[in-house]
Amino acid sequence: MQRARLVVSYVGGDFHGFAASSGHTSVLSELTRTVSLVAREPIELVGAGRTDAGVHAWGQVVSGDLPDDLDLADLMRRVNKMLAPAIAIRSVEWAEADFDARFSATWRCYRYHIWNDPAPNPLLATVSWHVPQPLDLVLLQAAVSPLIGEHDFTSFCRKPKVPDGQPPASLVRIVRDVSWDRIDDSPMLRLQIKGSAFCHQMVRSLTATMVEVGLHRITPADVHAILHARDRSLAGQVAPPQGLVLWEVGYDGDRWDADIDISRDDGPEE
């Protein structure tokens, strides 16, 4: 057996999230089942990010041990034929024996798409959030400043379950880059956020709060206040899942949050 690294894309609408879930169809369970069928033996796979139900991915990374005589190009072709069109392996290659898609990752990049027009776009409804009221792009861009750096994101994370007798997991995260832009002068607005890790519903909660800024309901200063209040009730709603995409996972350099203990946070990242 030899460790393999796969880059996988999927449309999340038909799945109960990425990670395996008892009694539900997940991206990982379908991918594992199909790879095992092609390899003709049970295979265990792990992903870099545990996306929530309805969330998509373009650059999800998956690792696992495969028979070392397996033709990887043939594996990709056969798995893609069986799982099309909802799941696709974009690339597959042999990796170092200690490579782990989740724990070897040094950063993750998510994108969130908003169709900002009075009329909905049926062709993009499954991959974007329709916000009919005009959003102020300048204010959206101003709202990102308080979020960059190392912060306790309790106000923007779903509270994780805590085992009996254990202290709560840290919700401190390091965000290195956040930006908003308009795509090709269209009504489509795109958020891009890059960090070493994200807690459950963090990106969608941040998105919804920044949309409130873009609608002139709160100010960028309010985002700063909400962040430092460490109170989940102040951040309001969570943006719908279909607008979110796990865009890319990186393995270069060191983790920015190597000194932060997030090892017990086993909930979905998004």
Coordinates of C-alpha atoms in Angstrom, one line a residue:
M1 CA 0.0 0.0 0.0
Q2 CA 1.1 3.5 -0.7
R3 CA -0.2 6.9 0.4
A4 CA -2.1 8.9 -2.4
R5 CA -3.2 12.5 -2.6
L6 CA -6.4 13.3 -4.5
V7 CA -7.8 16.8 -5.3
V8 CA -11.6 16.5 -5.4
S9 CA -14.4 18.8 -6.5
Y10 CA -18.1 18.3 -5.7
V11 CA -21.5 19.9 -5.7
G12 CA -22.7 19.6 -2.1
G13 CA -26.5 20.0 -2.5
D14 CA -27.3 16.3 -2.7
F15 CA -25.0 15.3 0.3
H16 CA -25.2 15.4 4.1
G17 CA -21.9 17.2 4.2
F18 CA -18.4 15.9 3.3
A19 CA -17.6 13.7 6.3
A20 CA -19.2 10.3 6.7
S21 CA -22.4 10.4 8.7
S22 CA -24.4 7.4 9.9
G23 CA -27.6 7.0 8.0
H24 CA -26.9 9.7 5.5
T25 CA -25.1 10.0 2.1
S26 CA -22.0 12.1 2.3
V27 CA -19.3 13.0 -0.2
L28 CA -16.7 11.0 1.7
S29 CA -18.8 7.9 2.0
E30 CA -19.6 7.9 -1.8
L31 CA -16.0 8.6 -2.7
T32 CA -14.7 5.9 -0.3
R33 CA -17.2 3.4 -1.6
T34 CA -16.3 4.0 -5.2
V35 CA -12.5 4.1 -4.7
S36 CA -12.8 0.8 -2.8
L37 CA -14.8 -0.8 -5.6
V38 CA -12.2 0.2 -8.2
A39 CA -9.3 -0.8 -5.9
R40 CA -11.1 -4.1 -5.1
E41 CA -10.4 -3.8 -1.4
P42 CA -11.5 -1.6 1.5
I43 CA -9.9 1.9 1.5
E44 CA -10.0 4.6 4.2
L45 CA -9.9 8.2 3.1
V46 CA -9.6 11.5 5.0
G47 CA -10.3 15.0 3.8
A48 CA -8.7 18.4 4.5
G49 CA -11.9 20.1 5.3
R50 CA -15.2 18.8 6.7
T51 CA -17.7 20.9 4.8
D52 CA -21.3 21.1 6.0
A53 CA -24.4 19.9 4.1
G54 CA -24.9 22.0 1.0
V55 CA -21.4 23.4 0.8
H56 CA -19.4 22.8 -2.4
A57 CA -15.7 22.2 -3.1
W58 CA -13.4 22.9 -6.0
G59 CA -10.1 22.0 -4.2
Q60 CA -10.9 19.5 -1.5
V61 CA -7.8 17.4 -0.8
V62 CA -8.2 13.7 0.2
S63 CA -5.5 11.2 1.3
G64 CA -5.5 7.5 1.8
D65 CA -3.5 4.3 1.3
L66 CA -4.0 2.6 -2.1
P67 CA -2.5 -0.6 -3.6
D68 CA 0.9 0.4 -4.9
D69 CA 0.3 -1.3 -8.3
L70 CA -2.9 0.7 -8.9
D71 CA -3.0 2.7 -12.1
L72 CA -3.9 6.2 -10.8
A73 CA -5.0 7.6 -14.1
D74 CA -7.3 4.6 -14.6
L75 CA -8.6 5.0 -11.0
M76 CA -9.5 8.7 -11.7
R77 CA -11.2 7.9 -15.0
R78 CA -13.3 5.1 -13.6
V79 CA -14.3 6.9 -10.3
N80 CA -15.2 10.0 -12.2
K81 CA -17.4 8.0 -14.6
M82 CA -19.2 6.4 -11.7
L83 CA -19.7 9.5 -9.6
A84 CA -20.4 12.1 -12.3
P85 CA -21.6 14.8 -12.3
A86 CA -21.8 15.5 -8.5
I87 CA -18.2 14.4 -7.6
A88 CA -15.0 14.4 -9.6
I89 CA -11.4 13.7 -8.9
R90 CA -9.4 16.5 -10.5
S91 CA -6.0 15.0 -9.9
V92 CA -4.4 12.1 -8.1
E93 CA -0.7 11.3 -7.3
W94 CA 1.4 9.3 -5.0
A95 CA 2.5 11.2 -1.8
E96 CA 4.9 10.8 1.1
A97 CA 4.0 8.1 3.6
D98 CA 3.3 10.7 6.3
F99 CA 1.1 13.0 4.2
D100 CA -2.3 13.6 5.8
A101 CA -4.8 15.7 3.9
R102 CA -6.1 17.3 7.1
F103 CA -3.2 17.5 9.5
S104 CA -0.5 18.3 6.9
A105 CA -2.5 21.3 5.6
T106 CA -1.1 24.7 6.4
W107 CA -3.9 26.9 5.0
R108 CA -7.4 26.7 3.5
C109 CA -9.1 29.1 1.2
Y110 CA -12.9 29.5 0.9
R111 CA -15.0 31.5 -1.5
Y112 CA -18.5 32.7 -1.0
H113 CA -20.7 33.9 -3.9
I114 CA -23.6 36.3 -3.7
W115 CA -25.9 37.1 -6.7
N116 CA -26.8 40.8 -5.9
D117 CA -29.6 41.7 -8.2
P118 CA -33.3 42.4 -7.8
A119 CA -34.1 39.4 -10.0
P120 CA -32.8 35.9 -9.1
N121 CA -30.6 33.9 -11.4
P122 CA -32.0 30.4 -11.7
L123 CA -28.9 29.1 -13.4
L124 CA -26.7 30.1 -10.4
A125 CA -29.2 29.6 -7.6
T126 CA -27.6 26.3 -6.4
V127 CA -24.1 27.9 -6.1
S128 CA -24.9 31.4 -4.8
W129 CA -26.9 33.4 -2.3
H130 CA -29.5 35.7 -3.8
V131 CA -29.5 39.1 -2.0
P132 CA -31.9 41.4 -3.9
Q133 CA -31.2 44.6 -2.0
P134 CA -28.2 46.6 -3.3
L135 CA -24.9 45.8 -1.4
D136 CA -22.3 48.5 -1.0
L137 CA -19.1 46.9 -2.2
V138 CA -17.0 49.7 -0.6
L139 CA -18.5 48.9 2.8
L140 CA -18.1 45.2 2.3
Q141 CA -14.4 45.8 1.6
A142 CA -14.1 48.0 4.7
A143 CA -15.7 45.3 6.9
V144 CA -12.9 42.8 6.4
S145 CA -10.2 44.8 8.3
P146 CA -11.2 43.8 11.9
L147 CA -11.1 40.1 10.9
I148 CA -7.5 39.8 9.7
G149 CA -5.1 38.4 12.2
E150 CA -5.3 36.1 15.3
H151 CA -8.6 36.4 17.1
D152 CA -11.1 34.4 19.2
F153 CA -13.9 33.9 16.8
T154 CA -16.5 32.7 19.3
S155 CA -19.0 35.3 18.0
F156 CA -18.9 33.7 14.6
C157 CA -18.6 30.0 15.4
R158 CA -21.2 27.4 16.2
K159 CA -20.4 26.3 19.8
P160 CA -18.7 22.9 19.7
K161 CA -19.8 20.0 21.8
V162 CA -17.6 19.6 24.9
P163 CA -17.0 16.1 26.3
D164 CA -17.8 15.7 30.0
G165 CA -15.0 16.8 32.2
Q166 CA -13.1 18.5 29.4
P167 CA -12.5 22.3 28.8
P168 CA -14.1 23.8 25.7
A169 CA -12.0 23.7 22.5
S170 CA -10.2 26.9 21.5
L171 CA -12.0 29.0 18.9
V172 CA -8.9 31.1 18.3
R173 CA -8.1 31.2 14.6
I174 CA -5.7 33.1 12.4
V175 CA -7.1 34.8 9.2
R176 CA -4.4 36.0 6.8
D177 CA -6.5 37.4 4.0
V178 CA -10.1 38.5 3.4
S179 CA -11.3 40.3 0.3
W180 CA -14.5 41.2 -1.6
D181 CA -14.7 41.8 -5.3
R182 CA -17.2 41.9 -8.2
I183 CA -16.9 39.3 -10.9
D184 CA -16.6 40.8 -14.5
D185 CA -18.9 43.8 -13.7
S186 CA -21.7 41.3 -13.2
P187 CA -24.1 41.2 -10.2
M188 CA -22.0 38.4 -8.7
L189 CA -20.0 39.4 -5.6
R190 CA -17.3 37.1 -4.3
L191 CA -15.8 36.8 -0.8
Q192 CA -12.4 35.1 -0.5
I193 CA -11.0 34.2 2.9
K194 CA -7.8 32.4 3.7
G195 CA -6.7 31.0 7.1
S196 CA -5.0 28.0 8.5
A197 CA -8.2 26.6 9.9
F198 CA -11.9 27.6 10.4
C199 CA -14.4 26.6 13.0
H200 CA -17.9 25.4 12.4
Q201 CA -20.0 27.9 10.4
M202 CA -17.4 30.6 10.8
V203 CA -17.1 31.7 7.1
R204 CA -20.9 31.7 6.7
S205 CA -21.4 33.7 9.9
L206 CA -18.8 36.2 8.9
T207 CA -20.4 36.5 5.4
A208 CA -23.8 37.2 6.8
T209 CA -22.5 39.8 9.2
M210 CA -20.6 41.6 6.5
V211 CA -23.7 41.6 4.3
E212 CA -25.4 43.5 7.1
V213 CA -22.6 46.1 6.7
G214 CA -23.1 46.1 2.9
L215 CA -26.8 46.8 3.5
H216 CA -26.0 49.8 5.8
R217 CA -27.6 48.1 8.7
I218 CA -24.4 48.0 10.8
T219 CA -20.9 49.5 10.4
P220 CA -17.4 48.1 10.0
A221 CA -16.8 49.3 13.6
D222 CA -19.7 47.1 14.7
V223 CA -18.0 44.1 13.2
H224 CA -15.0 44.8 15.4
A225 CA -17.2 45.1 18.4
I226 CA -19.1 41.9 17.7
L227 CA -15.8 40.0 17.2
H228 CA -14.3 41.1 20.5
A229 CA -17.6 40.6 22.4
R230 CA -17.2 36.8 22.0
D231 CA -20.9 36.4 22.0
R232 CA -22.5 34.3 19.3
S233 CA -25.9 35.9 19.6
L234 CA -24.5 39.3 18.4
A235 CA -23.5 38.0 14.9
G236 CA -27.0 37.2 13.8
Q237 CA -27.8 34.8 11.0
V238 CA -25.7 32.3 9.1
A239 CA -25.4 32.7 5.3
P240 CA -27.0 29.8 3.4
P241 CA -24.6 26.9 2.5
Q242 CA -25.0 26.9 -1.3
G243 CA -22.9 30.0 -1.8
L244 CA -19.8 28.5 -0.1
V245 CA -17.0 26.7 -1.8
L246 CA -13.8 25.1 -0.3
W247 CA -11.6 26.6 -3.0
E248 CA -8.1 25.5 -2.3
V249 CA -5.9 23.8 0.4
G250 CA -2.2 24.6 0.8
Y251 CA 0.6 22.5 2.2
D252 CA 3.5 24.9 1.9
G253 CA 5.4 26.3 4.9
D254 CA 4.3 26.0 8.5
R255 CA 0.8 26.3 10.0
W256 CA 0.2 29.8 11.1
D257 CA -1.6 28.5 14.2
A258 CA 0.9 25.9 15.2
D259 CA 0.9 27.2 18.8
I260 CA -2.9 27.2 19.1
D261 CA -4.5 24.0 20.5
I262 CA -7.4 23.2 18.3
S263 CA -6.9 19.4 18.3
R264 CA -10.1 18.6 20.0
D265 CA -12.3 20.6 17.7
D266 CA -13.9 17.7 15.8
G267 CA -16.9 19.5 14.3
P268 CA -17.3 20.4 10.6
E269 CA -15.2 23.4 9.6
E270 CA -18.1 24.6 7.5

